[in-house]
JSON list of C-alpha atoms in Angstrom, two decimals:
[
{"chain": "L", "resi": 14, "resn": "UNK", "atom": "CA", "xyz": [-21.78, 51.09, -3.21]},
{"chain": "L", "resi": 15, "resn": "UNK", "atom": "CA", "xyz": [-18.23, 51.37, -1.98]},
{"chain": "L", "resi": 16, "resn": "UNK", "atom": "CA", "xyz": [-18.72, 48.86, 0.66]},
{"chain": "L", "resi": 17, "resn": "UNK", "atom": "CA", "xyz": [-19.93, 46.27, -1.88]},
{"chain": "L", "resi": 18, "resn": "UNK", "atom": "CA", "xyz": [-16.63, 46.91, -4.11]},
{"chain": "L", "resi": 19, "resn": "UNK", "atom": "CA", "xyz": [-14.66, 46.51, -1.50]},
{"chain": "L", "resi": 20, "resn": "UNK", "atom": "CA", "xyz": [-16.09, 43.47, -0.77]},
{"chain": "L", "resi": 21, "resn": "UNK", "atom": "CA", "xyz": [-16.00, 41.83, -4.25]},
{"chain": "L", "resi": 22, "resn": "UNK", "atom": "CA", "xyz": [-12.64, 42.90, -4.57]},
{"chain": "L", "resi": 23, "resn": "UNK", "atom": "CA", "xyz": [-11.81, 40.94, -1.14]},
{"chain": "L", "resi": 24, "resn": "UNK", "atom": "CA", "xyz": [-13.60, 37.97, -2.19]},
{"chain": "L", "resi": 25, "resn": "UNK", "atom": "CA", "xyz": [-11.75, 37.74, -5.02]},
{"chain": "L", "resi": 26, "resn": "UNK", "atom": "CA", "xyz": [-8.77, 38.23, -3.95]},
{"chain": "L", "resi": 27, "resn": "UNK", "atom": "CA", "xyz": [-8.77, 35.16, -1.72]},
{"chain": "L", "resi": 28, "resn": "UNK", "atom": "CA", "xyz": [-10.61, 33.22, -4.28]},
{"chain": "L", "resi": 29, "resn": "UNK", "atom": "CA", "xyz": [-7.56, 33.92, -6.00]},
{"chain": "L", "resi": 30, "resn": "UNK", "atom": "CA", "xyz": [-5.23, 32.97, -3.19]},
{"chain": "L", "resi": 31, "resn": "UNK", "atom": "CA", "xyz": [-7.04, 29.37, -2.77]},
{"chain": "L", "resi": 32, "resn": "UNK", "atom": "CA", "xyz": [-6.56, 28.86, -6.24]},
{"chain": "L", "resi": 33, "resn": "UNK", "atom": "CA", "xyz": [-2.65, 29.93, -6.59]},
{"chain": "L", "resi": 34, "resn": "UNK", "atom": "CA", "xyz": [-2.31, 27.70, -3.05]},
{"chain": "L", "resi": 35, "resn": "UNK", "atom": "CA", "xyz": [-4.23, 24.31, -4.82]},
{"chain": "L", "resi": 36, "resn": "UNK", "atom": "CA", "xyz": [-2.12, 24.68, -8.02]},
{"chain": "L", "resi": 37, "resn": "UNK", "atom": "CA", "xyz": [1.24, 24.83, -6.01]},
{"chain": "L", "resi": 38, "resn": "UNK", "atom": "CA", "xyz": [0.99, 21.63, -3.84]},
{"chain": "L", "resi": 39, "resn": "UNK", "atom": "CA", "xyz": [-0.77, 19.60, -6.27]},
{"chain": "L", "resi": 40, "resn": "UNK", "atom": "CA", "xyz": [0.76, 16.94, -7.67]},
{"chain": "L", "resi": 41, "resn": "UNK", "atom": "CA", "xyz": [-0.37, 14.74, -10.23]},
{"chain": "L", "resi": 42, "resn": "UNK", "atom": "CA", "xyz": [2.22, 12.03, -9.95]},
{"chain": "L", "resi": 43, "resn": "UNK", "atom": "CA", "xyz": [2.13, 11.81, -6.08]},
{"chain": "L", "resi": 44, "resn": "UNK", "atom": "CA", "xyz": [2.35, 8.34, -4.87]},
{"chain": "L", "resi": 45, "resn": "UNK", "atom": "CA", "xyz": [1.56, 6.14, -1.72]},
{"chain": "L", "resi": 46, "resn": "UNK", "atom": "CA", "xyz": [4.80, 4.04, -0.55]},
{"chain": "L", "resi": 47, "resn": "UNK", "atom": "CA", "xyz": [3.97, 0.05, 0.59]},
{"chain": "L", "resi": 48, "resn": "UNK", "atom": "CA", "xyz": [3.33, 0.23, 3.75]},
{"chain": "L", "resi": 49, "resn": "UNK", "atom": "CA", "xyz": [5.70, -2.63, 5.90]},
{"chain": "L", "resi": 50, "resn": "UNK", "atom": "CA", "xyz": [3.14, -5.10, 7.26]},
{"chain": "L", "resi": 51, "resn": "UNK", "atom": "CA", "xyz": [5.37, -7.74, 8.79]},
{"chain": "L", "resi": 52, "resn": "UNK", "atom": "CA", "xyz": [8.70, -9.64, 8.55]},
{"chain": "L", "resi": 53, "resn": "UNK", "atom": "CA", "xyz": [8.36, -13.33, 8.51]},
{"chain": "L", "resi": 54, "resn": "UNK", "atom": "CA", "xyz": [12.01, -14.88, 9.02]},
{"chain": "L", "resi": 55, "resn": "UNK", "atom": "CA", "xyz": [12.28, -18.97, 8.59]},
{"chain": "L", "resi": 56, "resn": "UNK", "atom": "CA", "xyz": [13.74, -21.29, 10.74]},
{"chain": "L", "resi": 57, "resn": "UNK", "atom": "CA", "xyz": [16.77, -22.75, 10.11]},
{"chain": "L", "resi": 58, "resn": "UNK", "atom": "CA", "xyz": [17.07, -21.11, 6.52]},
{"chain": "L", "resi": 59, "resn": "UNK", "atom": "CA", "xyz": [18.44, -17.96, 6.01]},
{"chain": "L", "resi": 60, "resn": "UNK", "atom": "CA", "xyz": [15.65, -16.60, 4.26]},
{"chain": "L", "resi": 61, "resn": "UNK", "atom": "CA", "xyz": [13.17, -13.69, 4.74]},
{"chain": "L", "resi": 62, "resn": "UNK", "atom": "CA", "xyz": [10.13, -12.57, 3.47]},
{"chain": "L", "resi": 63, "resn": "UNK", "atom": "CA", "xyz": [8.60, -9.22, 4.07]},
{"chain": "L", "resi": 64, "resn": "UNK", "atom": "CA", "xyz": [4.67, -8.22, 3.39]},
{"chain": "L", "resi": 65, "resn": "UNK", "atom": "CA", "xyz": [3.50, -5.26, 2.24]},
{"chain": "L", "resi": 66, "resn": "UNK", "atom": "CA", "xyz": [-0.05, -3.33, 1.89]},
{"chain": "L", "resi": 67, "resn": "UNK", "atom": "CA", "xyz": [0.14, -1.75, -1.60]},
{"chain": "L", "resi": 68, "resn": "UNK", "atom": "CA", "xyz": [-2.55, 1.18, -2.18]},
{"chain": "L", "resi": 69, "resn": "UNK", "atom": "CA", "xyz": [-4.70, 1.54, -5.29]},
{"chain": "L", "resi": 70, "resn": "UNK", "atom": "CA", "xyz": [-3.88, 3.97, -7.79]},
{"chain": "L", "resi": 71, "resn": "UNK", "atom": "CA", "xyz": [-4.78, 4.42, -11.69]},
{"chain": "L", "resi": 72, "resn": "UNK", "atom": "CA", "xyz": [-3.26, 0.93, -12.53]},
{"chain": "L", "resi": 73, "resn": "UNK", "atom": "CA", "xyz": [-2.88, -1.19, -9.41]},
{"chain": "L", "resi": 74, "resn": "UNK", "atom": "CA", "xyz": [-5.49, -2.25, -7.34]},
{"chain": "L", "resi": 75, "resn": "UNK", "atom": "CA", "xyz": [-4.53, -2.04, -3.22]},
{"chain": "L", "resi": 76, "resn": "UNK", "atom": "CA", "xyz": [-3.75, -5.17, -2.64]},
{"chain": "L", "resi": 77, "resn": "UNK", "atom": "CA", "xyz": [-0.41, -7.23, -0.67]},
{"chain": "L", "resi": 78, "resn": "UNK", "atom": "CA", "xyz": [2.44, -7.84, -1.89]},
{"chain": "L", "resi": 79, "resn": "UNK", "atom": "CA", "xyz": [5.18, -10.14, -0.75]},
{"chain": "L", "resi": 80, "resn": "UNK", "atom": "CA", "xyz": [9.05, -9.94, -1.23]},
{"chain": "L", "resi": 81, "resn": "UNK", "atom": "CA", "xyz": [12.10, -12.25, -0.74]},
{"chain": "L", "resi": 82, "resn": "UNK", "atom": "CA", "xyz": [14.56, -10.84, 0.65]},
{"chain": "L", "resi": 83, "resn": "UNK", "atom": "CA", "xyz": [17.79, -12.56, -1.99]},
{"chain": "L", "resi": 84, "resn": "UNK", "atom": "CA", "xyz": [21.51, -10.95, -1.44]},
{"chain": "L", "resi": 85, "resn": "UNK", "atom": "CA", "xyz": [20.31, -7.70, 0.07]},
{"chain": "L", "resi": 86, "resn": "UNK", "atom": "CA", "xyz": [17.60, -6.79, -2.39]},
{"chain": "L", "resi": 87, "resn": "UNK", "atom": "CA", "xyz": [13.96, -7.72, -2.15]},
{"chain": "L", "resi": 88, "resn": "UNK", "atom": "CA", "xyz": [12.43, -9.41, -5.20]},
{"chain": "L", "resi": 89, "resn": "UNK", "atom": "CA", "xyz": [8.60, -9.26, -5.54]},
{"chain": "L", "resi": 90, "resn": "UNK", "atom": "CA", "xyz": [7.31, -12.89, -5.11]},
{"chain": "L", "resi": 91, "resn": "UNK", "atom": "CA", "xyz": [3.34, -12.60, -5.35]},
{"chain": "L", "resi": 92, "resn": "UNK", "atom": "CA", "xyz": [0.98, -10.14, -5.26]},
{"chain": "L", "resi": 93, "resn": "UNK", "atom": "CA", "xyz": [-2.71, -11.05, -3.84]},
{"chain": "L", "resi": 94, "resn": "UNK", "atom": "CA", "xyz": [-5.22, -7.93, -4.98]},
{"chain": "L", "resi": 95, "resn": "UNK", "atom": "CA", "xyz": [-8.22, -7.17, -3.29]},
{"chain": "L", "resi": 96, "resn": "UNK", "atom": "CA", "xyz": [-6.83, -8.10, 0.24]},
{"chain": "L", "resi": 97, "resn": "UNK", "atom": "CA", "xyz": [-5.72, -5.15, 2.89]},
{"chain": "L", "resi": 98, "resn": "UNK", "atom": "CA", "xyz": [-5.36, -7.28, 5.90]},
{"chain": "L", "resi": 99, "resn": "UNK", "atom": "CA", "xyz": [-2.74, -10.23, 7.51]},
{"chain": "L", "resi": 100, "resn": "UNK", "atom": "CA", "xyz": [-4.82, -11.99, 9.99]},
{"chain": "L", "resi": 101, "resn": "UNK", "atom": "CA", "xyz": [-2.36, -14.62, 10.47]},
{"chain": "L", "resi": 102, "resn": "UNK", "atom": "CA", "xyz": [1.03, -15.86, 8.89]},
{"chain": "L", "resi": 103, "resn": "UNK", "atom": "CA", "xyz": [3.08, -19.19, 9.88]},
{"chain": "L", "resi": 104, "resn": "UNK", "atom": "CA", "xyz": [6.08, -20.50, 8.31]},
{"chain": "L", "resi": 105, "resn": "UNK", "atom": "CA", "xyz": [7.55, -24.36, 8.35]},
{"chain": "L", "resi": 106, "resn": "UNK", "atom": "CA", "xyz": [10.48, -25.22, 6.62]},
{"chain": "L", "resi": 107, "resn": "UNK", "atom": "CA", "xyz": [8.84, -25.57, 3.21]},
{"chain": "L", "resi": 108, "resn": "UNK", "atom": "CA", "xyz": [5.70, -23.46, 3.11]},
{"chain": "L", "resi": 109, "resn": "UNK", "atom": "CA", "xyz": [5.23, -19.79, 4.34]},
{"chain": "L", "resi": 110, "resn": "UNK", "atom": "CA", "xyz": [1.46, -19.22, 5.06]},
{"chain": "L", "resi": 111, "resn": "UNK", "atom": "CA", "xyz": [-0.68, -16.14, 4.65]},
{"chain": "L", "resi": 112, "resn": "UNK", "atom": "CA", "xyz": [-3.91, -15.58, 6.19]},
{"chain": "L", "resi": 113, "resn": "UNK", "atom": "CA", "xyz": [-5.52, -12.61, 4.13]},
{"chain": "L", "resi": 114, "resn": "UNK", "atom": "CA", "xyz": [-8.54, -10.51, 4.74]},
{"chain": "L", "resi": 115, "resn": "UNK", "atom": "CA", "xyz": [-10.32, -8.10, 2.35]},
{"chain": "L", "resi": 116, "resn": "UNK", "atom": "CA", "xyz": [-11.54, -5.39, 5.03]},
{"chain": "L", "resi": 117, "resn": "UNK", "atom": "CA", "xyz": [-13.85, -4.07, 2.36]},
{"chain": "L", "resi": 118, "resn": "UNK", "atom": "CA", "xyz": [-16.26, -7.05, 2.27]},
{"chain": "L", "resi": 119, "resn": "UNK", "atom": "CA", "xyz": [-16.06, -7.86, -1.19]},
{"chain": "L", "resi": 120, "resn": "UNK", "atom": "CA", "xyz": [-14.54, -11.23, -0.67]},
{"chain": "L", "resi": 121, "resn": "UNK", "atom": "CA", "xyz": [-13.85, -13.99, 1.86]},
{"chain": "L", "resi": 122, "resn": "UNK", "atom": "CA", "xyz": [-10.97, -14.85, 4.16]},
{"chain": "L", "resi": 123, "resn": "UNK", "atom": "CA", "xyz": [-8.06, -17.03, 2.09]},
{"chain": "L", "resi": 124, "resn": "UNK", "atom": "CA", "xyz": [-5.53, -18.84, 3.24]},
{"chain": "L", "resi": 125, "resn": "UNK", "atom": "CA", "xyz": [-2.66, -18.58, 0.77]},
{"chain": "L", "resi": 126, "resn": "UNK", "atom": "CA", "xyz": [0.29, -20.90, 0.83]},
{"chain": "L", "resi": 127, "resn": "UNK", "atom": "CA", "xyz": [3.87, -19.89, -0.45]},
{"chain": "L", "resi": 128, "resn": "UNK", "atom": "CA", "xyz": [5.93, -23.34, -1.47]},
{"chain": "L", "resi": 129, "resn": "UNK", "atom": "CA", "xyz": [9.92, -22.10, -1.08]},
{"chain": "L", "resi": 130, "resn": "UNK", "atom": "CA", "xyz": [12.36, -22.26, -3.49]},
{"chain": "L", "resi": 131, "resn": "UNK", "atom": "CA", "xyz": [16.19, -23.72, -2.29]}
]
C-alpha cells in the first residue's frame, strides 16, 4: 500500500512539473518573422526589391510578400497568398518578374509581373 502512495504521489508530482513547464514557455502572441527569400537589384536603376515567405497565422494566410526598398526603409509592394515558393525571378528595366509556386498543390504555377514605378 505504501509503494502505491509513493507512486501516485511521484506521478503527480511530475504531472505537475509538465504542467508548470508548458504554462511558462507558452506564448500566445508568439510570431514567425518573414523569412528573406531573395534580393532582386535592377539594372541601371537604383532600386531594390526584396521577397519574402510570410507564414500563416490567425489572420494572414502564408503567402510572399514583396518590398521596395525607398530611402532606407522597405515598403510592402504586393502580397501573393497561397504561394511558398520562387521558382524563378528576372528583372528588365520596366518589369520585375516572379515565378511563384504553391508547394501545397492547391494551385498552379503563376507568373506574376511587377510594372515599376519612376
Amino acid at each position: 500500500m505504501k509503494r502505491k502512495a509513493v507512486f501516485f504521489v511521484a506521478s503527480l508530482l511530475v504531472l505537475l512539473g509538465v504542467l508548470v513547464y508548458q504554462l511558462a514557455t507558452f506564448s500566445i502572441f508568439d510570431t514567425n518573422p518573414p523569412q528573406l527569400l531573395r534580393q532582386v537589384d535592377l539594372p541601371k536603376t537604383q532600386q531594390r526589391f526584396t521577397l519574402y515567405t510570410i507564414a500563416s497565422n490567425a489572420t494572414v494566410p502564408n503567402g510572399i510578400q514583396v518590398r521596395e526598398v525607398r530611402a532606407g526603409q522597405e515598403v510592402v509592394v504586393g502580397f501573393f497568398p497561397g504561394y511558398t515558393k520562387l521558382v524563378a525571378s528576372s528583372t528588365t528595366d520596366q518589369h520585375v518578374r516572379l515565378h511563384l509556386r504553391d508547394t501545397l498543390g492547391n494551385r498552379k504555377d503563376s507568373l506574376i509581373t511587377l510594372t515599376l514605378r519612376h
